[in-house]
Amino acid sequence: MRPRYLYLVIAAAVLLLGAALAVMVLLPRTHLEVANQPLHFAIIVVTGFLIITLVRYFVLLWLGYLHHVESKTSVDNDERFEPLVTILVPAYNEEAVIQGAIRSLLELDYPAYDVLVIDDGSTDATYARAAELEGYYGRATVRVVSKSNGGKASALNTGIALARTPFVLCMDGDSRLSTGTLRHAMPHFRDSRVGAVAGNVKVTNRRNLWTCLQALEYIEGLNMARRAQGFVRAVNIVPGPIGIFRRDTLASVGGYDSDTYAEDADLTLKLLTDGWHIVYEDQAIAYTEAPENLLDLLKQRYRWTRGILQALKKHSDSLFRPRTRFATWVSLQAMLFEAIAWPLMNVIGNMFFSITALIVGAPIYVMYWWLLLTWLDVAAALHTVAMEEEDLRLVPLAVLYRFFFVTTVDVAKLFATVEELLNVKMGWGKLERAGRI
Amino acid sequence: MDINMLLSTVVLVSFIVTVVLAVGSYLAFKGRERRRPDPKLASRNGEPLFFERIYLQPRKVEADSASSVRELKVRGSSPRASGPVLVQPS
């Protein structure tokens, strides 16, 4: 890590400790100041919420830091591990981006690999555009096949069946991989217990406030959690844009299922409950397009939430009756917490405290509370952005992150949870891509 | 009104407005989805378009002319390729 970023990581840790002290010292004092009974109760609830938030941040950031240290000290460049890999690119109506995706895959820093594009019955010129690039390119061979439409899961299953290598990399047709992806990810498979490697997803179209906030969310929210889970080798979602698997392992668990809206989460849970270790590699990077407007963002999160809940329901026996590793069980519990309890706490907790403060006429406590949460978010953003040596201009957005972005997304998650519990029907809803990659 | 009270009120009102807008946005999203064509109209045999279950099967060597999959030959020669790519129907 470059010194500038190392200092920022240390500064973030100090800020976090400061936030912890503030919560522990200031909030009990406010209890003493408040004579109003409802507000007193609200402050106790909010103090509990802040402590859970603080513990969550500390656990995730500390495990994430241990993962970072471990990955830096365990790199063994002398012993090369470069087995053949097939990169599976499912594509449905991706004519705007498919050629760029294939070309970027030809530039990977890896000695020998296949690229297999699976056109999933596109109604546009995806197949023709991809077929133009079919052939042998020295280190890489590009193959293109087309099948009748069946969804991403069926396209990937077709690709897994056709792959002629012991390892496969599953990605999205509209994503790009960093050149070092395979070189960094494959050595994890030296350990025969590792069944999959989850990569690092980054938002590439940072063009407006929504996409910049999502870029921060991917770093501060998703990657922070994944890095922590990686330390205990129990990542609970291998992201759709980048996941590397043993081909035989995928075949042994039956590949991807199509009965949930989050086939990547479902497959990950199948592997975890089958006893496989799943690790995280932050240098295996997939760049993806994030939704550029609010309604598309809500559509994506609605589908993610319902899909994760469906996957958890499918594997509920492992959730409540642990039969595998303790770390796997904890990771599944964390998944349930993040899917249901965390959004509920964010929205209901905030609403409860705000309304109480409004009714009893004491909005000053809302400001204390907002300052503490913002302090925490800025510290977490600084820490995670510095850890990934990312664009530091994302850090100030943490001020908007909690109250504006997280609240908006969590409201959609809550509605999605209710609709999933009520079994309301939903369509797949492929996102429209701008083709900016 | 002192500055603390003013800022507190701004924070409080901003939060409540955000929640109201979030609920409104969700309703707008649901309304937009409802206006889309019914996926069943594009389905086959009553199955939703995106939920055709595909199972992994052992790879076959022979090509199937009845396959819905188009077969392509690889341009050039790959040291690892063992002939044309064969695809089985899903």
Short mmCIF file of C-alpha atoms in Angstrom, two decimals:
data_model
loop_
_atom_site.label_atom_id
_atom_site.label_comp_id
_atom_site.label_asym_id
_atom_site.label_seq_id
_atom_site.Cartn_x
_atom_site.Cartn_y
_atom_site.Cartn_z
CA MET A 1 0.00 0.00 0.00
CA ARG A 2 1.30 3.43 -0.89
CA PRO A 3 2.20 5.59 2.16
CA ARG A 4 -0.47 8.20 1.42
CA TYR A 5 -3.20 5.57 1.60
CA LEU A 6 -1.67 3.89 4.64
CA TYR A 7 -1.85 7.20 6.53
CA LEU A 8 -5.48 7.56 5.50
CA VAL A 9 -6.29 4.07 6.77
CA ILE A 10 -4.72 4.99 10.12
CA ALA A 11 -6.60 8.31 10.17
CA ALA A 12 -9.85 6.47 9.50
CA ALA A 13 -9.16 4.08 12.36
CA VAL A 14 -8.61 7.04 14.69
CA LEU A 15 -11.87 8.62 13.50
CA LEU A 16 -13.71 5.38 14.14
CA LEU A 17 -12.31 5.14 17.64
CA GLY A 18 -13.36 8.74 18.18
CA ALA A 19 -16.88 7.92 17.03
CA ALA A 20 -16.96 4.99 19.42
CA LEU A 21 -15.90 7.20 22.31
CA ALA A 22 -18.47 9.81 21.36
CA VAL A 23 -21.25 7.23 21.37
CA MET A 24 -20.14 5.84 24.71
CA VAL A 25 -19.64 9.19 26.43
CA LEU A 26 -22.10 11.65 24.90
CA LEU A 27 -25.24 9.60 24.54
CA PRO A 28 -25.52 8.48 28.16
CA ARG A 29 -25.19 12.16 29.09
CA THR A 30 -28.11 13.05 26.85
CA HIS A 31 -30.15 10.43 28.70
CA LEU A 32 -29.58 12.32 31.91
CA GLU A 33 -30.55 15.62 30.31
CA VAL A 34 -33.87 14.38 28.99
CA ALA A 35 -36.85 14.44 31.29
CA ASN A 36 -39.40 13.56 28.64
CA GLN A 37 -40.28 9.87 28.88
CA PRO A 38 -40.94 9.07 25.15
CA LEU A 39 -37.77 10.86 24.09
CA HIS A 40 -35.82 9.05 26.78
CA PHE A 41 -37.02 5.74 25.39
CA ALA A 42 -36.22 6.85 21.83
CA ILE A 43 -32.68 7.78 22.83
CA ILE A 44 -32.17 4.35 24.40
CA VAL A 45 -33.35 2.69 21.17
CA VAL A 46 -31.11 4.91 19.05
CA THR A 47 -28.15 4.31 21.35
CA GLY A 48 -28.66 0.56 20.81
CA PHE A 49 -28.83 1.16 17.07
CA LEU A 50 -25.61 3.18 17.13
CA ILE A 51 -23.80 0.53 19.18
CA ILE A 52 -24.85 -2.21 16.73
CA THR A 53 -23.74 0.02 13.84
CA LEU A 54 -20.42 0.62 15.55
CA VAL A 55 -19.85 -3.07 16.30
CA ARG A 56 -20.74 -3.96 12.71
CA TYR A 57 -18.26 -1.44 11.33
CA PHE A 58 -15.50 -2.52 13.72
CA VAL A 59 -15.93 -6.23 13.02
CA LEU A 60 -16.09 -5.77 9.24
CA LEU A 61 -13.21 -3.31 9.07
CA TRP A 62 -10.99 -5.29 11.43
CA LEU A 63 -11.57 -8.60 9.61
CA GLY A 64 -11.13 -6.77 6.32
CA TYR A 65 -7.82 -5.36 7.47
CA LEU A 66 -6.67 -8.82 8.60
CA HIS A 67 -7.63 -10.14 5.15
CA HIS A 68 -5.61 -7.36 3.55
CA VAL A 69 -2.55 -8.13 5.70
CA GLU A 70 -2.90 -11.86 5.06
CA SER A 71 -3.18 -11.42 1.30
CA LYS A 72 -0.09 -9.18 1.22
CA THR A 73 2.03 -11.57 3.27
CA SER A 74 0.95 -14.84 1.66
CA VAL A 75 1.75 -13.93 -1.94
CA ASP A 76 4.27 -16.40 -3.29
CA ASN A 77 5.39 -15.22 -6.68
CA ASP A 78 8.09 -17.85 -7.05
CA GLU A 79 5.65 -20.71 -7.36
CA ARG A 80 3.38 -20.18 -10.36
CA PHE A 81 -0.06 -21.69 -10.47
CA GLU A 82 -1.60 -21.09 -13.86
CA PRO A 83 -4.11 -23.79 -14.79
CA LEU A 84 -6.29 -23.46 -17.87
CA VAL A 85 -9.41 -21.37 -17.37
CA THR A 86 -12.50 -20.80 -19.48
CA ILE A 87 -14.09 -17.38 -19.19
CA LEU A 88 -17.85 -17.71 -19.63
CA VAL A 89 -19.57 -14.64 -21.04
CA PRO A 90 -23.37 -14.95 -21.08
CA ALA A 91 -24.88 -12.36 -23.36
CA TYR A 92 -28.49 -11.37 -23.94
CA ASN A 93 -29.08 -8.35 -26.16
CA GLU A 94 -25.64 -6.92 -25.48
CA GLU A 95 -24.82 -5.79 -29.02
CA ALA A 96 -23.72 -2.40 -27.74
CA VAL A 97 -21.02 -3.82 -25.48
CA ILE A 98 -20.19 -7.39 -26.46
CA GLN A 99 -17.24 -6.68 -28.78
CA GLY A 100 -15.63 -4.39 -26.25
CA ALA A 101 -16.10 -7.07 -23.61
CA ILE A 102 -14.40 -9.74 -25.74
CA ARG A 103 -11.53 -7.45 -26.75
CA SER A 104 -10.85 -6.58 -23.12
CA LEU A 105 -10.74 -10.29 -22.28
CA LEU A 106 -8.03 -10.84 -24.89
CA GLU A 107 -5.73 -8.53 -22.94
CA LEU A 108 -5.64 -10.52 -19.71
CA ASP A 109 -2.25 -11.19 -18.20
CA TYR A 110 -2.42 -14.98 -18.18
CA PRO A 111 -0.58 -17.60 -20.26
CA ALA A 112 -3.47 -19.70 -21.62
CA TYR A 113 -7.24 -19.41 -21.42
CA ASP A 114 -10.46 -19.79 -23.39
CA VAL A 115 -13.22 -17.25 -23.82
CA LEU A 116 -16.64 -18.77 -24.43
CA VAL A 117 -19.45 -16.37 -25.34
CA ILE A 118 -22.92 -17.84 -24.85
CA ASP A 119 -25.55 -15.89 -26.75
CA ASP A 120 -28.75 -16.52 -24.83
CA GLY A 121 -31.15 -16.23 -27.74
CA SER A 122 -30.65 -12.48 -28.21
CA THR A 123 -33.14 -10.66 -30.40
CA ASP A 124 -30.54 -8.11 -31.49
CA ALA A 125 -27.17 -8.54 -33.26
CA THR A 126 -25.28 -9.81 -30.21
CA TYR A 127 -24.44 -13.15 -31.79
CA ALA A 128 -23.22 -11.67 -35.07
CA ARG A 129 -21.13 -9.03 -33.32
CA ALA A 130 -19.52 -11.64 -31.07
CA ALA A 131 -18.97 -14.14 -33.90
CA GLU A 132 -16.87 -11.55 -35.76
CA LEU A 133 -14.22 -11.95 -33.07
CA GLU A 134 -14.23 -15.74 -32.93
CA GLY A 135 -10.85 -17.39 -33.39
CA TYR A 136 -7.45 -18.12 -31.91
CA TYR A 137 -5.41 -15.23 -30.52
CA GLY A 138 -2.21 -16.79 -29.21
CA ARG A 139 -2.80 -17.09 -25.49
CA ALA A 140 -6.59 -17.03 -25.82
CA THR A 141 -9.18 -18.82 -27.91
CA VAL A 142 -12.57 -17.20 -28.48
CA ARG A 143 -15.59 -19.40 -29.10
CA VAL A 144 -19.16 -18.23 -29.59
CA VAL A 145 -22.27 -20.35 -29.28
CA SER A 146 -25.90 -19.47 -29.40
CA LYS A 147 -28.80 -21.13 -27.66
CA SER A 148 -32.49 -20.55 -27.21
CA ASN A 149 -33.33 -18.00 -24.54
CA GLY A 150 -33.35 -19.36 -21.03
CA GLY A 151 -31.86 -16.71 -18.76
CA LYS A 152 -28.40 -16.10 -17.37
CA ALA A 153 -28.38 -19.26 -15.27
CA SER A 154 -29.10 -21.51 -18.23
CA ALA A 155 -26.51 -19.69 -20.35
CA LEU A 156 -23.85 -20.21 -17.71
CA ASN A 157 -24.84 -23.85 -17.27
CA THR A 158 -24.44 -24.34 -21.01
CA GLY A 159 -21.02 -22.71 -20.77
CA ILE A 160 -19.99 -24.89 -17.84
CA ALA A 161 -21.02 -28.00 -19.77
CA LEU A 162 -19.00 -26.88 -22.80
CA ALA A 163 -15.90 -25.75 -20.92
CA ARG A 164 -12.82 -27.93 -21.53
CA THR A 165 -10.79 -26.61 -18.62
CA PRO A 166 -10.71 -27.45 -14.88
CA PHE A 167 -11.64 -23.90 -13.90
CA VAL A 168 -14.27 -21.46 -15.16
CA LEU A 169 -14.70 -17.75 -14.64
CA CYS A 170 -18.33 -16.62 -14.75
CA MET A 171 -19.01 -12.97 -15.57
CA ASP A 172 -21.62 -10.67 -17.07
CA GLY A 173 -21.60 -9.79 -20.74
CA ASP A 174 -21.58 -6.10 -19.89
CA SER A 175 -18.62 -6.23 -17.48
CA ARG A 176 -14.87 -5.79 -17.97
CA LEU A 177 -12.10 -7.58 -16.13
CA SER A 178 -8.83 -6.08 -14.95
CA THR A 179 -5.82 -7.55 -16.72
CA GLY A 180 -4.47 -9.17 -13.55
CA THR A 181 -7.72 -10.93 -12.65
CA LEU A 182 -6.70 -14.52 -13.36
CA ARG A 183 -3.09 -14.06 -12.25
CA HIS A 184 -4.26 -12.91 -8.81
CA ALA A 185 -7.26 -15.20 -8.39
CA MET A 186 -5.99 -18.58 -9.53
CA PRO A 187 -3.30 -19.13 -6.83
CA HIS A 188 -6.11 -19.40 -4.25
CA PHE A 189 -7.02 -22.74 -5.84
CA ARG A 190 -3.73 -24.26 -4.68
CA ASP A 191 -5.76 -25.01 -1.56
CA SER A 192 -7.97 -27.95 -2.50
CA ARG A 193 -10.66 -26.81 -0.03
CA VAL A 194 -11.28 -23.60 -2.00
CA GLY A 195 -14.20 -24.11 -4.38
CA ALA A 196 -14.62 -20.52 -5.57
CA VAL A 197 -12.99 -17.11 -5.57
CA ALA A 198 -15.14 -13.99 -5.39
CA GLY A 199 -13.77 -10.98 -7.22
CA ASN A 200 -13.97 -7.26 -6.57
CA VAL A 201 -16.76 -5.40 -8.43
CA LYS A 202 -16.31 -1.72 -9.19
CA VAL A 203 -18.66 0.79 -10.77
CA THR A 204 -17.20 2.19 -13.96
CA ASN A 205 -19.82 4.71 -15.13
CA ARG A 206 -19.33 7.32 -12.40
CA ARG A 207 -21.21 9.94 -14.34
CA ASN A 208 -23.82 11.28 -11.94
CA LEU A 209 -24.65 11.38 -8.24
CA TRP A 210 -26.48 8.03 -8.30
CA THR A 211 -23.63 6.13 -9.89
CA CYS A 212 -21.00 7.85 -7.73
CA LEU A 213 -22.96 6.90 -4.61
CA GLN A 214 -23.16 3.34 -5.90
CA ALA A 215 -19.40 3.38 -6.50
CA LEU A 216 -18.96 4.32 -2.85
CA GLU A 217 -21.51 1.71 -1.80
CA TYR A 218 -19.65 -1.04 -3.67
CA ILE A 219 -16.44 -0.07 -1.86
CA GLU A 220 -17.81 0.79 1.58
CA GLY A 221 -20.70 -1.65 1.74
CA LEU A 222 -20.36 -4.68 -0.50
CA ASN A 223 -16.57 -5.03 -0.72
CA MET A 224 -16.05 -4.24 2.96
CA ALA A 225 -18.34 -7.12 3.90
CA ARG A 226 -16.85 -9.43 1.28
CA ARG A 227 -13.31 -8.69 2.42
CA ALA A 228 -14.26 -9.54 6.02
CA GLN A 229 -15.98 -12.75 4.92
CA GLY A 230 -12.92 -13.55 2.84
CA PHE A 231 -10.76 -13.64 5.95
CA VAL A 232 -12.87 -16.50 7.35
CA ARG A 233 -13.12 -18.01 3.84
CA ALA A 234 -16.91 -17.92 3.80
CA VAL A 235 -17.92 -15.24 1.29
CA ASN A 236 -21.71 -15.49 1.08
CA ILE A 237 -22.24 -14.01 -2.38
CA VAL A 238 -19.84 -14.62 -5.24
CA PRO A 239 -20.88 -11.63 -7.36
CA GLY A 240 -22.37 -12.21 -10.80
CA PRO A 241 -19.86 -9.95 -12.61
CA ILE A 242 -16.87 -11.99 -11.42
CA GLY A 243 -16.62 -15.43 -9.84
CA ILE A 244 -14.04 -18.13 -10.49
CA PHE A 245 -14.98 -21.74 -9.78
CA ARG A 246 -13.70 -25.28 -10.01
CA ARG A 247 -15.66 -26.73 -12.91
CA ASP A 248 -16.11 -30.13 -11.24
CA THR A 249 -17.39 -28.43 -8.10
CA LEU A 250 -20.03 -26.57 -10.07
CA ALA A 251 -21.06 -29.79 -11.78
CA SER A 252 -21.25 -31.62 -8.44
CA VAL A 253 -23.74 -29.11 -7.02
CA GLY A 254 -25.76 -29.00 -10.25
CA GLY A 255 -24.58 -25.64 -11.55
CA TYR A 256 -26.82 -22.59 -11.43
CA ASP A 257 -30.50 -22.96 -10.58
CA SER A 258 -33.15 -20.77 -12.16
CA ASP A 259 -35.62 -20.83 -9.30
CA THR A 260 -34.42 -17.67 -7.57
CA TYR A 261 -33.85 -14.12 -8.77
CA ALA A 262 -30.28 -14.14 -7.41
CA GLU A 263 -28.66 -17.16 -9.01
CA ASP A 264 -25.22 -16.03 -7.84
CA ALA A 265 -26.29 -15.96 -4.17
CA ASP A 266 -28.05 -19.29 -4.54
CA LEU A 267 -25.01 -20.97 -6.09
CA THR A 268 -22.74 -19.54 -3.40
CA LEU A 269 -24.96 -20.93 -0.66
CA LYS A 270 -24.97 -24.32 -2.38
CA LEU A 271 -21.16 -24.35 -2.36
CA LEU A 272 -20.86 -23.12 1.22
CA THR A 273 -23.36 -25.63 2.58
CA ASP A 274 -21.55 -28.34 0.62
CA GLY A 275 -18.47 -27.56 2.72
CA TRP A 276 -16.40 -25.57 0.22
CA HIS A 277 -14.33 -22.57 1.24
CA ILE A 278 -14.98 -19.38 -0.72
CA VAL A 279 -12.34 -16.66 -0.65
CA TYR A 280 -12.17 -13.04 -1.82
CA GLU A 281 -9.53 -11.58 -4.11
CA ASP A 282 -9.57 -7.80 -4.30
CA GLN A 283 -7.12 -7.66 -7.20
CA ALA A 284 -9.47 -9.68 -9.41
CA ILE A 285 -11.56 -6.74 -10.53
CA ALA A 286 -14.70 -6.57 -12.67
CA TYR A 287 -15.84 -3.16 -13.84
CA THR A 288 -19.59 -2.98 -14.27
CA GLU A 289 -22.19 -0.43 -15.27
CA ALA A 290 -24.41 0.68 -12.42
CA PRO A 291 -28.00 1.88 -12.98
CA GLU A 292 -27.88 5.55 -13.92
CA ASN A 293 -31.29 6.58 -12.62
CA LEU A 294 -33.27 6.02 -9.47
CA LEU A 295 -35.99 3.76 -10.85
CA ASP A 296 -33.49 1.39 -12.44
CA LEU A 297 -31.52 1.34 -9.20
CA LEU A 298 -34.67 0.43 -7.23
CA LYS A 299 -35.47 -2.27 -9.77
CA GLN A 300 -32.01 -3.80 -9.33
CA ARG A 301 -32.15 -3.71 -5.53
CA TYR A 302 -35.70 -5.05 -5.47
CA ARG A 303 -34.56 -8.05 -7.50
CA TRP A 304 -31.40 -8.56 -5.39
CA THR A 305 -33.37 -8.45 -2.14
CA ARG A 306 -36.05 -10.87 -3.26
CA GLY A 307 -33.44 -13.15 -4.82
CA ILE A 308 -31.32 -13.25 -1.66
CA LEU A 309 -34.38 -13.98 0.46
CA GLN A 310 -35.39 -16.78 -1.93
CA ALA A 311 -31.89 -18.24 -1.76
CA LEU A 312 -31.87 -18.05 2.05
CA LYS A 313 -35.28 -19.71 2.16
CA LYS A 314 -33.98 -22.51 -0.07
CA HIS A 315 -31.09 -23.12 2.30
CA SER A 316 -32.94 -22.40 5.53
CA ASP A 317 -32.05 -25.81 6.97
CA SER A 318 -28.37 -24.80 6.99
CA LEU A 319 -29.30 -21.42 8.40
CA PHE A 320 -30.90 -22.80 11.53
CA ARG A 321 -29.22 -26.20 11.82
CA PRO A 322 -25.54 -25.74 11.12
CA ARG A 323 -24.01 -28.80 9.53
CA THR A 324 -20.86 -27.26 8.13
CA ARG A 325 -18.16 -24.93 9.40
CA PHE A 326 -18.93 -22.41 12.12
CA ALA A 327 -17.64 -19.62 9.87
CA THR A 328 -20.11 -20.65 7.18
CA TRP A 329 -22.97 -20.58 9.67
CA VAL A 330 -21.94 -17.10 10.88
CA SER A 331 -21.70 -15.91 7.28
CA LEU A 332 -25.24 -17.14 6.58
CA GLN A 333 -26.51 -15.40 9.71
CA ALA A 334 -24.79 -12.21 8.56
CA MET A 335 -26.52 -12.56 5.20
CA LEU A 336 -29.91 -12.80 6.89
CA PHE A 337 -29.08 -9.81 9.11
CA GLU A 338 -27.97 -7.67 6.15
CA ALA A 339 -30.99 -8.69 4.07
CA ILE A 340 -33.76 -8.11 6.61
CA ALA A 341 -32.68 -6.71 9.97
CA TRP A 342 -30.24 -4.04 8.79
CA PRO A 343 -32.59 -2.22 6.36
CA LEU A 344 -35.39 -2.51 8.92
CA MET A 345 -33.21 -0.95 11.60
CA ASN A 346 -32.07 1.82 9.28
CA VAL A 347 -35.52 2.91 8.18
CA ILE A 348 -37.72 2.11 11.17
CA GLY A 349 -35.08 3.24 13.70
CA ASN A 350 -34.55 6.54 11.90
CA MET A 351 -38.28 7.13 11.50
CA PHE A 352 -39.03 6.29 15.10
CA PHE A 353 -36.41 8.62 16.49
CA SER A 354 -37.22 11.47 14.09
CA ILE A 355 -40.95 11.35 14.74
CA THR A 356 -40.46 11.14 18.50
CA ALA A 357 -38.09 14.07 18.46
CA LEU A 358 -40.52 16.04 16.31
CA ILE A 359 -43.49 15.28 18.56
CA VAL A 360 -41.73 16.21 21.80
CA GLY A 361 -40.04 19.21 20.20
CA ALA A 362 -36.41 18.21 20.66
CA PRO A 363 -34.86 18.05 17.16
CA ILE A 364 -31.40 18.86 18.57
CA TYR A 365 -30.93 15.17 19.41
CA VAL A 366 -31.59 14.28 15.80
CA MET A 367 -28.66 16.45 14.84
CA TYR A 368 -26.35 14.77 17.40
CA TRP A 369 -27.39 11.44 16.09
CA TRP A 370 -26.99 12.48 12.45
CA LEU A 371 -23.51 13.81 13.21
CA LEU A 372 -22.48 10.52 14.82
CA LEU A 373 -23.76 8.39 11.96
CA THR A 374 -22.15 10.67 9.40
CA TRP A 375 -18.90 10.59 11.35
CA LEU A 376 -18.99 6.79 11.27
CA ASP A 377 -19.77 6.68 7.56
CA VAL A 378 -17.05 9.17 6.64
CA ALA A 379 -14.52 7.19 8.70
CA ALA A 380 -15.61 3.89 7.12
CA ALA A 381 -15.54 5.44 3.65
CA LEU A 382 -12.04 6.85 4.22
CA HIS A 383 -10.82 3.49 5.51
CA THR A 384 -12.26 1.38 2.69
CA VAL A 385 -11.46 3.83 -0.13
CA ALA A 386 -7.87 4.08 1.10
CA MET A 387 -7.59 0.29 1.46
CA GLU A 388 -8.54 -0.11 -2.19
CA GLU A 389 -6.42 2.89 -3.23
CA GLU A 390 -9.56 4.24 -4.89
CA ASP A 391 -10.63 7.73 -5.90
CA LEU A 392 -10.57 9.84 -2.71
CA ARG A 393 -13.20 12.18 -4.16
CA LEU A 394 -15.74 9.51 -3.23
CA VAL A 395 -15.14 10.04 0.50
CA PRO A 396 -17.13 13.32 0.89
CA LEU A 397 -20.15 11.56 -0.61
CA ALA A 398 -20.35 9.58 2.63
CA VAL A 399 -22.14 12.63 4.06
CA LEU A 400 -25.06 11.91 1.71
CA TYR A 401 -24.66 8.17 1.85
CA ARG A 402 -26.50 7.25 5.05
CA PHE A 403 -29.46 9.58 5.12
CA PHE A 404 -30.08 9.96 1.43
CA PHE A 405 -28.86 6.91 -0.49
CA VAL A 406 -29.10 4.15 2.12
CA THR A 407 -32.55 5.30 3.23
CA THR A 408 -33.85 5.33 -0.34
CA VAL A 409 -32.46 1.88 -1.12
CA ASP A 410 -33.53 0.42 2.22
CA VAL A 411 -37.13 1.53 1.73
CA ALA A 412 -37.19 -0.45 -1.53
CA LYS A 413 -35.58 -3.41 0.26
CA LEU A 414 -38.27 -3.32 2.93
CA PHE A 415 -41.05 -3.30 0.35
CA ALA A 416 -39.30 -6.13 -1.53
CA THR A 417 -39.09 -8.13 1.71
CA VAL A 418 -42.79 -7.64 2.39
CA GLU A 419 -43.67 -8.62 -1.19
CA GLU A 420 -41.47 -11.70 -0.97
CA LEU A 421 -43.17 -12.73 2.27
CA LEU A 422 -46.54 -12.20 0.59
CA ASN A 423 -45.28 -14.09 -2.48
CA VAL A 424 -46.17 -11.26 -4.87
CA LYS A 425 -45.32 -12.14 -8.49
CA MET A 426 -42.47 -10.34 -10.20
CA GLY A 427 -40.79 -10.29 -13.62
CA TRP A 428 -37.09 -10.62 -14.26
CA GLY A 429 -36.55 -7.08 -15.44
CA LYS A 430 -33.28 -6.91 -17.35
CA LEU A 431 -31.66 -3.54 -16.83
CA GLU A 432 -31.13 -1.37 -19.85
CA ARG A 433 -27.42 -0.65 -20.28
CA ALA A 434 -26.08 2.52 -21.79
CA GLY A 435 -23.10 0.66 -23.27
CA ARG A 436 -20.60 3.07 -21.76
CA ILE A 437 -17.98 0.44 -20.90
CA MET B 1 -34.12 30.30 16.35
CA ASP B 2 -30.47 29.51 17.14
CA ILE B 3 -28.16 27.79 14.69
CA ASN B 4 -28.37 24.40 16.42
CA MET B 5 -32.12 24.35 16.25
CA LEU B 6 -32.04 25.47 12.63
CA LEU B 7 -29.59 22.73 11.60
CA SER B 8 -31.49 20.13 13.59
CA THR B 9 -34.72 21.04 11.87
CA VAL B 10 -33.00 20.90 8.45
CA VAL B 11 -31.66 17.40 9.22
CA LEU B 12 -35.01 16.20 10.50
CA VAL B 13 -37.02 17.59 7.61
CA SER B 14 -34.46 16.31 5.08
CA PHE B 15 -34.70 12.83 6.49
CA ILE B 16 -38.49 12.76 6.50
CA VAL B 17 -38.60 14.16 2.95
CA THR B 18 -36.08 11.47 1.87
CA VAL B 19 -38.30 8.73 3.29
CA VAL B 20 -41.39 10.19 1.60
CA LEU B 21 -39.51 10.48 -1.72
CA ALA B 22 -38.16 6.93 -1.31
CA VAL B 23 -41.69 5.59 -0.87
CA GLY B 24 -42.86 7.68 -3.83
CA SER B 25 -39.98 6.39 -5.98
CA TYR B 26 -40.81 2.83 -5.05
CA LEU B 27 -44.44 3.36 -6.05
CA ALA B 28 -43.26 4.94 -9.32
CA PHE B 29 -41.02 1.92 -9.96
CA LYS B 30 -43.91 -0.47 -9.33
CA GLY B 31 -46.16 1.59 -11.58
CA ARG B 32 -43.58 1.47 -14.37
CA GLU B 33 -43.23 -2.29 -14.02
CA ARG B 34 -46.99 -2.72 -14.12
CA ARG B 35 -47.18 -0.90 -17.45
CA ARG B 36 -44.72 -3.35 -19.05
CA PRO B 37 -46.06 -6.23 -21.19
CA ASP B 38 -47.04 -9.32 -19.25
CA PRO B 39 -44.14 -11.81 -19.46
CA LYS B 40 -46.68 -14.60 -19.92
CA LEU B 41 -47.51 -13.21 -23.35
CA ALA B 42 -43.99 -14.09 -24.45
CA SER B 43 -43.87 -17.46 -22.71
CA ARG B 44 -43.82 -20.94 -24.11
CA ASN B 45 -46.03 -23.70 -22.74
CA GLY B 46 -47.18 -21.44 -19.98
CA GLU B 47 -43.66 -21.21 -18.49
CA PRO B 48 -42.29 -17.74 -17.80
CA LEU B 49 -39.76 -16.66 -20.41
CA PHE B 50 -36.79 -16.45 -18.05
CA PHE B 51 -37.42 -19.55 -16.02
CA GLU B 52 -36.56 -22.41 -18.29
CA ARG B 53 -34.62 -24.77 -16.03
CA ILE B 54 -31.38 -25.98 -17.58
CA TYR B 55 -29.60 -28.97 -16.08
CA LEU B 56 -25.95 -29.81 -16.47
CA GLN B 57 -25.41 -32.93 -18.53
CA PRO B 58 -22.27 -34.78 -19.64
CA ARG B 59 -20.89 -33.38 -22.87
CA LYS B 60 -21.79 -35.31 -26.02
CA VAL B 61 -19.42 -35.70 -28.92
CA GLU B 62 -21.89 -35.85 -31.79
CA ALA B 63 -23.64 -32.80 -33.14
CA ASP B 64 -27.39 -32.72 -33.05
CA SER B 65 -28.92 -31.29 -36.17
CA ALA B 66 -32.18 -30.65 -34.35
CA SER B 67 -30.40 -28.51 -31.83
CA SER B 68 -31.55 -24.98 -31.35
CA VAL B 69 -27.89 -24.14 -30.93
CA ARG B 70 -25.88 -22.89 -33.85
CA GLU B 71 -22.53 -24.58 -34.39
CA LEU B 72 -19.51 -22.58 -35.30
CA LYS B 73 -16.03 -23.47 -36.39
CA VAL B 74 -13.10 -21.80 -34.79
CA ARG B 75 -11.11 -19.67 -37.18
CA GLY B 76 -7.44 -20.56 -37.23
CA SER B 77 -6.07 -23.40 -35.22
CA SER B 78 -5.80 -23.57 -31.47
CA PRO B 79 -3.32 -25.94 -29.84
CA ARG B 80 -5.99 -26.76 -27.26
CA ALA B 81 -9.02 -26.99 -29.53
CA SER B 82 -9.97 -30.55 -30.42
CA GLY B 83 -12.15 -29.72 -33.41
CA PRO B 84 -15.31 -27.74 -33.94
CA VAL B 85 -17.21 -26.55 -30.93
CA LEU B 86 -20.10 -28.86 -30.24
CA VAL B 87 -23.11 -27.59 -28.43
CA GLN B 88 -25.90 -29.65 -27.04
CA PRO B 89 -29.47 -28.49 -26.81
CA SER B 90 -30.49 -27.22 -23.45
#
